[in-house]
CSV table of C-alpha atoms and ligand atoms in Angstrom, one decimal:
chain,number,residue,atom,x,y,z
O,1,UNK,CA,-47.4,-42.4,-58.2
O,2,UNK,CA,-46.0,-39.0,-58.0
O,3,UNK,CA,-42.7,-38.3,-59.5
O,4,UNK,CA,-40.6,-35.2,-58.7
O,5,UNK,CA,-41.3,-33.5,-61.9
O,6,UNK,CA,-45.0,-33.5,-61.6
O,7,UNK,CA,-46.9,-30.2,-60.5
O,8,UNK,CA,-43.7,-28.5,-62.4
O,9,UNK,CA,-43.8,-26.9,-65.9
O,10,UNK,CA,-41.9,-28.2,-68.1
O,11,UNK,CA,-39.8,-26.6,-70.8
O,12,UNK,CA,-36.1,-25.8,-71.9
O,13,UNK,CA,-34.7,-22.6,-70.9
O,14,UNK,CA,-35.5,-19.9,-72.7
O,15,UNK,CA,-39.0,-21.6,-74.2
O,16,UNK,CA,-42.0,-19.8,-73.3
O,17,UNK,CA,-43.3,-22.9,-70.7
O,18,UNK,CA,-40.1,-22.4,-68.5
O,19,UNK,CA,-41.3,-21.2,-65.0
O,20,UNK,CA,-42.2,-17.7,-64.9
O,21,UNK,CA,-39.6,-15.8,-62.3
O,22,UNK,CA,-41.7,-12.4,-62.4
O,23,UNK,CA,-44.8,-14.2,-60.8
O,24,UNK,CA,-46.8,-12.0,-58.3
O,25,UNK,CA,-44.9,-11.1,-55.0
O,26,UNK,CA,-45.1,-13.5,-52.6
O,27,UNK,CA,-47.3,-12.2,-49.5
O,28,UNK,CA,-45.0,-11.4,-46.9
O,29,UNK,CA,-45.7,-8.9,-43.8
O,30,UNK,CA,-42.2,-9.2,-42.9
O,31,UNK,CA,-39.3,-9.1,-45.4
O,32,UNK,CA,-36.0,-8.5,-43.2
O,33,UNK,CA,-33.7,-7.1,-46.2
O,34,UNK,CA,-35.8,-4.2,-45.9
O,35,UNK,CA,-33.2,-3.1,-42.9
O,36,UNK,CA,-30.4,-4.5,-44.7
O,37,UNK,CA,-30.7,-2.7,-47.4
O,38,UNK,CA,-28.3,0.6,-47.3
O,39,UNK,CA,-25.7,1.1,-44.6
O,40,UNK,CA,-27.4,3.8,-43.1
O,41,UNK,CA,-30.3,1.3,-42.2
O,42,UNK,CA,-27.9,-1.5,-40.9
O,43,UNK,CA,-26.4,1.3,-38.6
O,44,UNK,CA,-30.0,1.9,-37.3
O,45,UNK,CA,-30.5,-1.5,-35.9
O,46,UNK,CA,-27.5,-3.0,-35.5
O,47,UNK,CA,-27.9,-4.5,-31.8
O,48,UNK,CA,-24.2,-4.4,-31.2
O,49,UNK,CA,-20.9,-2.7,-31.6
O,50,UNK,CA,-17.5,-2.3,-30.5
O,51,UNK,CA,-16.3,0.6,-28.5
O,52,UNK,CA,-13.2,1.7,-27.6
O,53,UNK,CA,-13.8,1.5,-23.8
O,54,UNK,CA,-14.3,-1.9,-24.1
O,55,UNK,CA,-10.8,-2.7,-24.6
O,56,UNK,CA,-8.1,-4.0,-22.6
O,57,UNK,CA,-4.7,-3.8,-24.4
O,58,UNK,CA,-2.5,-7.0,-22.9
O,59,UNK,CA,1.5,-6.4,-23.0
O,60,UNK,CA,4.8,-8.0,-22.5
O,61,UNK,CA,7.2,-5.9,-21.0
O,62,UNK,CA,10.7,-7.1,-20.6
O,63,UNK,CA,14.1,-5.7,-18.9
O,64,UNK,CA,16.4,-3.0,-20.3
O,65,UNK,CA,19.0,-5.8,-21.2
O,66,UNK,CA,16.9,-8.4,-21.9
O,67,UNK,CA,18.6,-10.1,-24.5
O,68,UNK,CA,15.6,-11.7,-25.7
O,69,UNK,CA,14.3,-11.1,-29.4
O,70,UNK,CA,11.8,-8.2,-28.7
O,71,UNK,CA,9.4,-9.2,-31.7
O,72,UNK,CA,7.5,-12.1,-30.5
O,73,UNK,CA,7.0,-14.0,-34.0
O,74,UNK,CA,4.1,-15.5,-34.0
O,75,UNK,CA,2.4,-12.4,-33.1
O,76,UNK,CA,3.1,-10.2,-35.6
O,77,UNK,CA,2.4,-6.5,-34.5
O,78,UNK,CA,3.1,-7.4,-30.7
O,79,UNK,CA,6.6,-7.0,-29.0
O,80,UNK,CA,8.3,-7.3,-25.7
O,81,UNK,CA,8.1,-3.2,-24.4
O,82,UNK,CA,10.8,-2.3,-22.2
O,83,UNK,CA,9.6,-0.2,-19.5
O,84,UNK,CA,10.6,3.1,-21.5
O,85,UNK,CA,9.0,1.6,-24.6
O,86,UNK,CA,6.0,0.4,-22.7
O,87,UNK,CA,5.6,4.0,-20.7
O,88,UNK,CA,5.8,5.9,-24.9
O,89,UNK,CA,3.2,2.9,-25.7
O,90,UNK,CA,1.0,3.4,-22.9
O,91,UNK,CA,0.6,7.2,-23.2
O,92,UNK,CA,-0.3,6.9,-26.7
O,93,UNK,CA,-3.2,3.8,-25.7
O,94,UNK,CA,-4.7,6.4,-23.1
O,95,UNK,CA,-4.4,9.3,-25.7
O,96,UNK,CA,-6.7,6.7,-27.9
O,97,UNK,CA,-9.2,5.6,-25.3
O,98,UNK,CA,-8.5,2.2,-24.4
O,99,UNK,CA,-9.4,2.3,-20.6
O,100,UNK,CA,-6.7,-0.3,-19.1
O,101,UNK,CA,-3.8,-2.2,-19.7
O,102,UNK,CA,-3.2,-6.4,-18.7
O,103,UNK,CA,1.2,-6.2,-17.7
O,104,UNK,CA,2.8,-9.4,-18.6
O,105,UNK,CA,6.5,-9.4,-17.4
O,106,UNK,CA,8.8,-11.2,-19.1
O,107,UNK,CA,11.2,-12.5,-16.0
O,108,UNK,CA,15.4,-13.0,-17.0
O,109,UNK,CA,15.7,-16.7,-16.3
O,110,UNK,CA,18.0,-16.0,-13.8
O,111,UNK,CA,15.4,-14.9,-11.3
O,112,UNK,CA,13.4,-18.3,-11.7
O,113,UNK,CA,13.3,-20.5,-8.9
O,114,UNK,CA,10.8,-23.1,-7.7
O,115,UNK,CA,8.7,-20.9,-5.3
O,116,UNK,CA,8.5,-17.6,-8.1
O,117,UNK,CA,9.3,-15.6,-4.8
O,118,UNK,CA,10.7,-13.0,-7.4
O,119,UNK,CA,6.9,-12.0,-8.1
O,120,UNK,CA,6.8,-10.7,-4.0
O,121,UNK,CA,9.6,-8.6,-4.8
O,122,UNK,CA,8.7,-4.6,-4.4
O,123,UNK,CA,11.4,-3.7,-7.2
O,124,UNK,CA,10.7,-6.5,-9.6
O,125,UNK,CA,9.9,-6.1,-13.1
O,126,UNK,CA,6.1,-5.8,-12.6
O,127,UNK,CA,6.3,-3.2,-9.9
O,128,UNK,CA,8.9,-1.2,-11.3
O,129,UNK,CA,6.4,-1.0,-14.5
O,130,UNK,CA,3.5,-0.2,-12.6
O,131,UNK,CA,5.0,2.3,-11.0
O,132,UNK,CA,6.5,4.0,-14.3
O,133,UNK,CA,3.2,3.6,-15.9
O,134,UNK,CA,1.1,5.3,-12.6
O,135,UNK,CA,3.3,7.9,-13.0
O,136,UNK,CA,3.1,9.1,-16.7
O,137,UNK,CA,-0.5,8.1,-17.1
O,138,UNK,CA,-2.2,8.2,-14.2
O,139,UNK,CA,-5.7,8.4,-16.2
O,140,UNK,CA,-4.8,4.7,-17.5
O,141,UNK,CA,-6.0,1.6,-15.7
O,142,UNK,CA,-3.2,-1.1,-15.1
O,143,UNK,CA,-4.2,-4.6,-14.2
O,144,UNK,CA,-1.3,-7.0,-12.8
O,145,UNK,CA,-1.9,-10.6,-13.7
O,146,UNK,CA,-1.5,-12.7,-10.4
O,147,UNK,CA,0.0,-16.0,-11.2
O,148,UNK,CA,3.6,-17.8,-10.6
O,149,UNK,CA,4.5,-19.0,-14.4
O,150,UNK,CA,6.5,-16.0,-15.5
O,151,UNK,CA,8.6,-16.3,-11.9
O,152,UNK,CA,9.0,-20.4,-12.0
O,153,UNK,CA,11.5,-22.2,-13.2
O,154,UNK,CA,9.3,-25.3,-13.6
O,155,UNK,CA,7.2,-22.7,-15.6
O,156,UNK,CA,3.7,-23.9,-13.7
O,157,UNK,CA,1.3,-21.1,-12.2
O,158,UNK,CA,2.2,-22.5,-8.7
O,159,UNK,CA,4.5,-24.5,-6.6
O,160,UNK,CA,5.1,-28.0,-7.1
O,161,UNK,CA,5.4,-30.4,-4.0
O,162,UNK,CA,5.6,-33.8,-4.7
O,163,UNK,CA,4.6,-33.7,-8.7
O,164,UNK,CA,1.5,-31.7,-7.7
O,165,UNK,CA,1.1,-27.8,-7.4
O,166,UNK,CA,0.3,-27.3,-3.7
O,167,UNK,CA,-2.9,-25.5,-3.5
O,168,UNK,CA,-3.0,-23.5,0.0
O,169,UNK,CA,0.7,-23.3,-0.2
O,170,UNK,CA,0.5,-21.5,-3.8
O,171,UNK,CA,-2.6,-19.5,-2.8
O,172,UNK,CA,-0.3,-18.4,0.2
O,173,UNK,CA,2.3,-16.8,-2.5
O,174,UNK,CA,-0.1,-15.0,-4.5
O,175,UNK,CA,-1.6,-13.0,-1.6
O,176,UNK,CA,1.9,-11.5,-1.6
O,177,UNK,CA,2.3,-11.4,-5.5
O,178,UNK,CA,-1.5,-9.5,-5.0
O,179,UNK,CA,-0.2,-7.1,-2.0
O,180,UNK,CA,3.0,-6.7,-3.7
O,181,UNK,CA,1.7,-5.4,-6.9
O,182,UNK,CA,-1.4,-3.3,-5.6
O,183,UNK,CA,0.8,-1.4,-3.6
O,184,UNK,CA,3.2,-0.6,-6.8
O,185,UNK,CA,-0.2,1.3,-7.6
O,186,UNK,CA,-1.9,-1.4,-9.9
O,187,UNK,CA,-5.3,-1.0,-9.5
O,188,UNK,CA,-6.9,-3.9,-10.4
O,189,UNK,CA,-5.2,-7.6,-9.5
O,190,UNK,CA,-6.0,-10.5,-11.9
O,191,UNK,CA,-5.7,-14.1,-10.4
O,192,UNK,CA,-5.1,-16.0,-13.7
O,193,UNK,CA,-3.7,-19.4,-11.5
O,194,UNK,CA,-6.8,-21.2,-11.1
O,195,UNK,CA,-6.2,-22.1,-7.0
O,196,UNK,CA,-9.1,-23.1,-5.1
O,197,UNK,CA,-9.8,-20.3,-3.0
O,198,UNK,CA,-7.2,-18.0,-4.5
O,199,UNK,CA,-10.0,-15.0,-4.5
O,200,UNK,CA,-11.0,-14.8,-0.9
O,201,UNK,CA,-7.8,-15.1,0.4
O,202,UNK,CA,-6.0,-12.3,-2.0
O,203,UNK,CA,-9.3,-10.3,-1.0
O,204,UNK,CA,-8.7,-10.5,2.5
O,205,UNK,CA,-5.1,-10.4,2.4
O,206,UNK,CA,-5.8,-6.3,0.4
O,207,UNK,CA,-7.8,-5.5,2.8
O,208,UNK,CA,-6.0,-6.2,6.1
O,209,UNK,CA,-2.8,-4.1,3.8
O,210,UNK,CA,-5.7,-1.0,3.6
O,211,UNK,CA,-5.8,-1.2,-0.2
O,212,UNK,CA,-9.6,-2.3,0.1
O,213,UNK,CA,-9.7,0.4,-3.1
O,214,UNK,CA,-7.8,-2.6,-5.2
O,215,UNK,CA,-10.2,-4.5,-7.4
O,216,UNK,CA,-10.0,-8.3,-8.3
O,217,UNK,CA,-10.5,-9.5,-11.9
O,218,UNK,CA,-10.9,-13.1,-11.7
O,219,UNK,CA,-9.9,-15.3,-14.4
O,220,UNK,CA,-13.1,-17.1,-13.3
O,221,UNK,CA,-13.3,-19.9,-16.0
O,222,UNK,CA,-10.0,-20.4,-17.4
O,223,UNK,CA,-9.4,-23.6,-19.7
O,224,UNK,CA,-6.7,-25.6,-20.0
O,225,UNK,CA,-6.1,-24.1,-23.6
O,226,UNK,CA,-4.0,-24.8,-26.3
O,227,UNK,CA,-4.3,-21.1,-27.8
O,228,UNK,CA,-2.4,-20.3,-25.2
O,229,UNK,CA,1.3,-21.4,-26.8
O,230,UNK,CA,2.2,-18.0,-28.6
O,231,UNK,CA,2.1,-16.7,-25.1
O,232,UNK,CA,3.7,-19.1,-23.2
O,233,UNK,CA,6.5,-18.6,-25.6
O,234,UNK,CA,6.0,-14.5,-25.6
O,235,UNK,CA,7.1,-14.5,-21.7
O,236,UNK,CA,9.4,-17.3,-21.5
O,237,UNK,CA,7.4,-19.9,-19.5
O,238,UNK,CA,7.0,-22.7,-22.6
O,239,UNK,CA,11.0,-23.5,-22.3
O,240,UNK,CA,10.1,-24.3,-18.5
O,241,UNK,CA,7.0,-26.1,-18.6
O,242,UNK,CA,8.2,-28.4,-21.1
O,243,UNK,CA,5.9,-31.3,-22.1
O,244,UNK,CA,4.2,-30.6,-18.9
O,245,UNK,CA,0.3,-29.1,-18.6
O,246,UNK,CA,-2.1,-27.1,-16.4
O,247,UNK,CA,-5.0,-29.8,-16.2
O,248,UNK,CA,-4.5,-30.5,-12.9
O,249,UNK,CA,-5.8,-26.6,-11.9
O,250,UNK,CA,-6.9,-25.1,-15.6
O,251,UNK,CA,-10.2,-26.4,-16.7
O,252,UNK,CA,-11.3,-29.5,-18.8
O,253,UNK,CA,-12.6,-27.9,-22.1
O,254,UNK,CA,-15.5,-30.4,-22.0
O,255,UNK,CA,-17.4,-28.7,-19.3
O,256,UNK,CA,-19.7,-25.7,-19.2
O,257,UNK,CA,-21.3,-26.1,-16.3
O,258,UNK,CA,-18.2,-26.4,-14.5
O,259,UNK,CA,-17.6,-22.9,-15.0
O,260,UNK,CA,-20.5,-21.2,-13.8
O,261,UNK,CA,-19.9,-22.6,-10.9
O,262,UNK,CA,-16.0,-21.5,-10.9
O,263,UNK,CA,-17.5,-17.9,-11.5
O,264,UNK,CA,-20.2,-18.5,-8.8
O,265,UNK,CA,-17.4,-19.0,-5.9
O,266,UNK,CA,-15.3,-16.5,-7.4
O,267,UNK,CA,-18.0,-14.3,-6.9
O,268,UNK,CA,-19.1,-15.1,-3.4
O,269,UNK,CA,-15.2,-14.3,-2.3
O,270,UNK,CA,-15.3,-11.3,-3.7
O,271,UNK,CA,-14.8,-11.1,-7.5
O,272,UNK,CA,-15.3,-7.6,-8.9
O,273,UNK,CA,-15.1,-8.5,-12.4
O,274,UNK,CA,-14.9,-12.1,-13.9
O,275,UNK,CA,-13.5,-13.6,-16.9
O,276,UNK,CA,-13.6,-16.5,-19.4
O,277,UNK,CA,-10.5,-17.4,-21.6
O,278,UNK,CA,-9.9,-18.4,-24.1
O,279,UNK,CA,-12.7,-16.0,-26.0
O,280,UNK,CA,-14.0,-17.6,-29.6
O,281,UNK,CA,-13.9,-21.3,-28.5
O,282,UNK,CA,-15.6,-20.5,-25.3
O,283,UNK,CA,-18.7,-18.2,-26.4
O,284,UNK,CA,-21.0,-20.2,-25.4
O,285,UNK,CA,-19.3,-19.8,-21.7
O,286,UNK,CA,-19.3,-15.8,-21.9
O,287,UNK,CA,-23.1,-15.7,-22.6
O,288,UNK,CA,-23.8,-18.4,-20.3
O,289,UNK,CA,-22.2,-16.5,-17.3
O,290,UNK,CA,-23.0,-13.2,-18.3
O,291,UNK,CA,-27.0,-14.1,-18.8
O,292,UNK,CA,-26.9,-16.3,-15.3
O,293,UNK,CA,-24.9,-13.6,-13.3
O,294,UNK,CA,-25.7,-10.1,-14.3
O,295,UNK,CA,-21.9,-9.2,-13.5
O,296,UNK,CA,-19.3,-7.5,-15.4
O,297,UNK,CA,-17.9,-10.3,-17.4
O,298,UNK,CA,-14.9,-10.0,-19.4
O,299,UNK,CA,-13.4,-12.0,-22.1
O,300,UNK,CA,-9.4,-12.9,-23.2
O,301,UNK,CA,-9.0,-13.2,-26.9
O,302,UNK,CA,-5.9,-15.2,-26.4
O,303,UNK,CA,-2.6,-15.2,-28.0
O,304,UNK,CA,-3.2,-17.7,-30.7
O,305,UNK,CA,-6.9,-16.5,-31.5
O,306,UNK,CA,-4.4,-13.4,-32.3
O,307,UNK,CA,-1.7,-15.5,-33.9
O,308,UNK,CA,-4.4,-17.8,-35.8
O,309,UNK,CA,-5.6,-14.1,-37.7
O,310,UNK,CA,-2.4,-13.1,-38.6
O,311,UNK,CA,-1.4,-16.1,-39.5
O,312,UNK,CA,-4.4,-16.5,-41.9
O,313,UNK,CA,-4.5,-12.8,-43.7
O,314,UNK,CA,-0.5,-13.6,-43.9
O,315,UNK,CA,-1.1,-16.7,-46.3
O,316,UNK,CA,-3.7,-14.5,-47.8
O,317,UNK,CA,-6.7,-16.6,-46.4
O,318,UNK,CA,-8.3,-14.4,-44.5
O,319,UNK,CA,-9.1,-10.4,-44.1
O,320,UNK,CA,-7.8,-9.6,-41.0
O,321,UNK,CA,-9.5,-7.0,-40.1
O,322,UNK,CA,-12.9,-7.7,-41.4
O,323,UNK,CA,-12.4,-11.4,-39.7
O,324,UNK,CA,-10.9,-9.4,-36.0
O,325,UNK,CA,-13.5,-6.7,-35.9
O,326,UNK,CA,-16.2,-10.1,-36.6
O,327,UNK,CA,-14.7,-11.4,-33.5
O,328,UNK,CA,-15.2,-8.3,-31.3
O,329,UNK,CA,-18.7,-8.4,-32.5
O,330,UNK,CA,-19.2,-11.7,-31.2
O,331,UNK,CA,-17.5,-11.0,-27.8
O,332,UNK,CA,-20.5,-7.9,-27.5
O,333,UNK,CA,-22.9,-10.4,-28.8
O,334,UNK,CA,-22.3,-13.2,-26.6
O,335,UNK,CA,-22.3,-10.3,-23.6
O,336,UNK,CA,-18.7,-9.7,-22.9
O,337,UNK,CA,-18.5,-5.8,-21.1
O,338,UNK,CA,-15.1,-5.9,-21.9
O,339,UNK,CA,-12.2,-7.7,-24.2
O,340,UNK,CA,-8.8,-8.5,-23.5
O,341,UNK,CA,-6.5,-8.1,-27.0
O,342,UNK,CA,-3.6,-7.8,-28.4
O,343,UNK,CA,-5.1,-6.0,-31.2
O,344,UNK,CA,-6.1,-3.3,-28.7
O,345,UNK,CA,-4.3,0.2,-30.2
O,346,UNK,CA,-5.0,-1.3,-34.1
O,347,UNK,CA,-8.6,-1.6,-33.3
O,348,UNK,CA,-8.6,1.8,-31.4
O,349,UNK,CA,-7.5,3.7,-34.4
O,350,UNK,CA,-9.8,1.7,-36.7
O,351,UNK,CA,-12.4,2.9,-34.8
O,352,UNK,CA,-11.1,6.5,-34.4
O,353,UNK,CA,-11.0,6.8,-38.1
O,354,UNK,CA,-14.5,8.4,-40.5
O,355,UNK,CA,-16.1,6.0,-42.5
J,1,LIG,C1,-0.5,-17.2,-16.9
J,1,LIG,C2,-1.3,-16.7,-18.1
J,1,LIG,C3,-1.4,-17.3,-19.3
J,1,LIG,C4,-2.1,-16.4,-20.1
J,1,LIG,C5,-2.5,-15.3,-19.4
J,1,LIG,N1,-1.9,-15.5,-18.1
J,1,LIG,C6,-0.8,-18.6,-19.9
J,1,LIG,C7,-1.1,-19.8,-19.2
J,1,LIG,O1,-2.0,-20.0,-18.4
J,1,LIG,O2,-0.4,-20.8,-19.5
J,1,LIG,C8,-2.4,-16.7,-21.6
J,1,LIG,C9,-2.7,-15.5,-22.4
J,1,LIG,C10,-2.7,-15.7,-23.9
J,1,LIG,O3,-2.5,-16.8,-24.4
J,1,LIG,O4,-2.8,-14.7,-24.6
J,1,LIG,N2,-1.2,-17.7,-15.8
């Protein structure tokens, strides 16, 4: 019988029989610390890094007289930009390099109804941002989020009929959301609602306006996500929805599959660029679409992947910006061409300053 100590020396620490730790090397043609060894090595091969231009810097932008609380307080670092603020914050993201900006409006309760026609509106919120924005920094890309929440008063991303958000009646409204917004000058429209269908139509619906020059970012594979909640709360839509959810349109977190296929018809009617959100709990999504489709696929690191960091280096768990800049990495890792944060302008200067 063998027992575990046979084959070993024997001995008591510091005796001359304890195992001898300066043995010959072990024969190894490959010994990867070799290019870990000094930063200037690890630079070398590094597969990966983050670059300004791949950043897309989401905002909340809210009315002059919005009496709402601009900090949003379980973001620390972001706030609700009025349109003057937003304009000053927007010049100095383009001075940076951060390609494009993601508009969120947040819409007075007032303006709320069940339909969100507020969102067709030429001089709503959105619009009257875009067109501010086009005007002072006409270098900066401005994506318009396409969805209903921010203009419902039931706070869903469409219109309810009977319990149930109406599909072809909801896709009907965002065409003119789309129109409405590319013609304020936004030049890329993001679908974020999750309709069937929702990409051909707002394709076809720009082109028969003439702004065939407006691209469509589809929020391909978008969960039904519990990160979401700092946001929700951020433009006002949480107090609305309630105890109600987006199953019924967002998707199941359980499926993968499911989403290639989301991205697959999104593409077929016309995507230019598509998108998975949330962004860490769905990596396995961004490389799985990026690796099957070839396309420019972007990712959202959502409002409580934000909240969660700050949240963390607050209680003095966490680094924040070792553990956020870790995060990026993984987005380029897993393929993303681009990344949706709020971290956008810290992360801009990080990388803007000499190491
Ligand atoms: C609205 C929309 C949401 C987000 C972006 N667009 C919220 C939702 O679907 O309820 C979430 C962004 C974030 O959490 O940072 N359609």
């Amino acid at each position: 019988m063998l027992s575990p100590m046979d084959g070993m020396k024997q001995g008591t620490p510091g005796s001359s029989t304890e195992p001898d730790v300066h043995a010959s090397p072990l024969t190894l043609a490959r010994r990867l610390r070799r290019r870990r060894a000094a930063p200037w090595v690890r630079d070398l091969v590094r597969e990966h890094a983050l670059l300004v231009s791949d950043l897309i810097w989401p905002v909340f932008v809210r009315e002059d007289d919005d009496p709402a609380d601009p900090v949003v307080s379980t973001m620390p670092g972001v706030r609700r930009l009025t349109i003057a603020e937003l304009v000053a914050a927007a010049t100095d993201a383009h001075a940076l390099g951060i390609p494009a900006l993601a508009l969120f409006p947040v819409i007075d309760a007032s303006r709320k109804t069940p339909d969100g026609i507020e969102a067709t509106r030429p001089d709503n919120l959105v619009c009257r941002a875009v067109r501010a924005l086009r005007e002072a920094v006409p270098g900066l890309g401005l994506i318009c989020d396409v969805a209903l929440d921010p203009f419902t008063s039931h706070g869903q991303d469409g219109i309810l009929r009977d319990g149930d958000i109406a599909n072809d009646e909801t896709v009907a409204m965002l065409c003119r959301q789309a129109v409405n917004q590319a013609k304020a000058g936004c030049q890329v429209v993001a679908p974020s609602d999750m309709m069937d269908g929702r990409v051909g139509a707002i394709r076809q619906a720009l082109d028969a306006a003439g702004l065939t020059h407006v691209s469509i970012l589809a929020y391909a594979a978008k969960y039904a996500s519990a990160y979401y909640g700092p946001f929700r709360a951020a433009v006002g839509s949480a107090a609305q929805l309630g105890a109600a959810d987006k199953r019924t349109y967002q998707m199941d977190p359980g499926n993968g599959d499911e989403a290639l296929l989301e991205v697959a018809l999104d593409l077929e009617e016309g995507a230019d660029f598509v998108m998975v959100k949330p962004g860490l709990p769905y990596l396995d999504i961004v490389h799985r679409v990026k690796t099957r489709f070839g396309v420019p696929t972007f990712v959202y690191q959502v409002s409580g992947e934000y909240a969660m960091l700050k949240a963390a280096s607050a209680a003095g768990a966490l680094d924040y910006k070792a553990c956020l800049l870790e995060a990026m990495l993984s987005f380029k890792r897993a393929g993303a061409d681009a990344i949706l944060t709020y971290a956008a302008p810290e992360l801009a200067r990080w990388l803007k300053e000499p190491r």
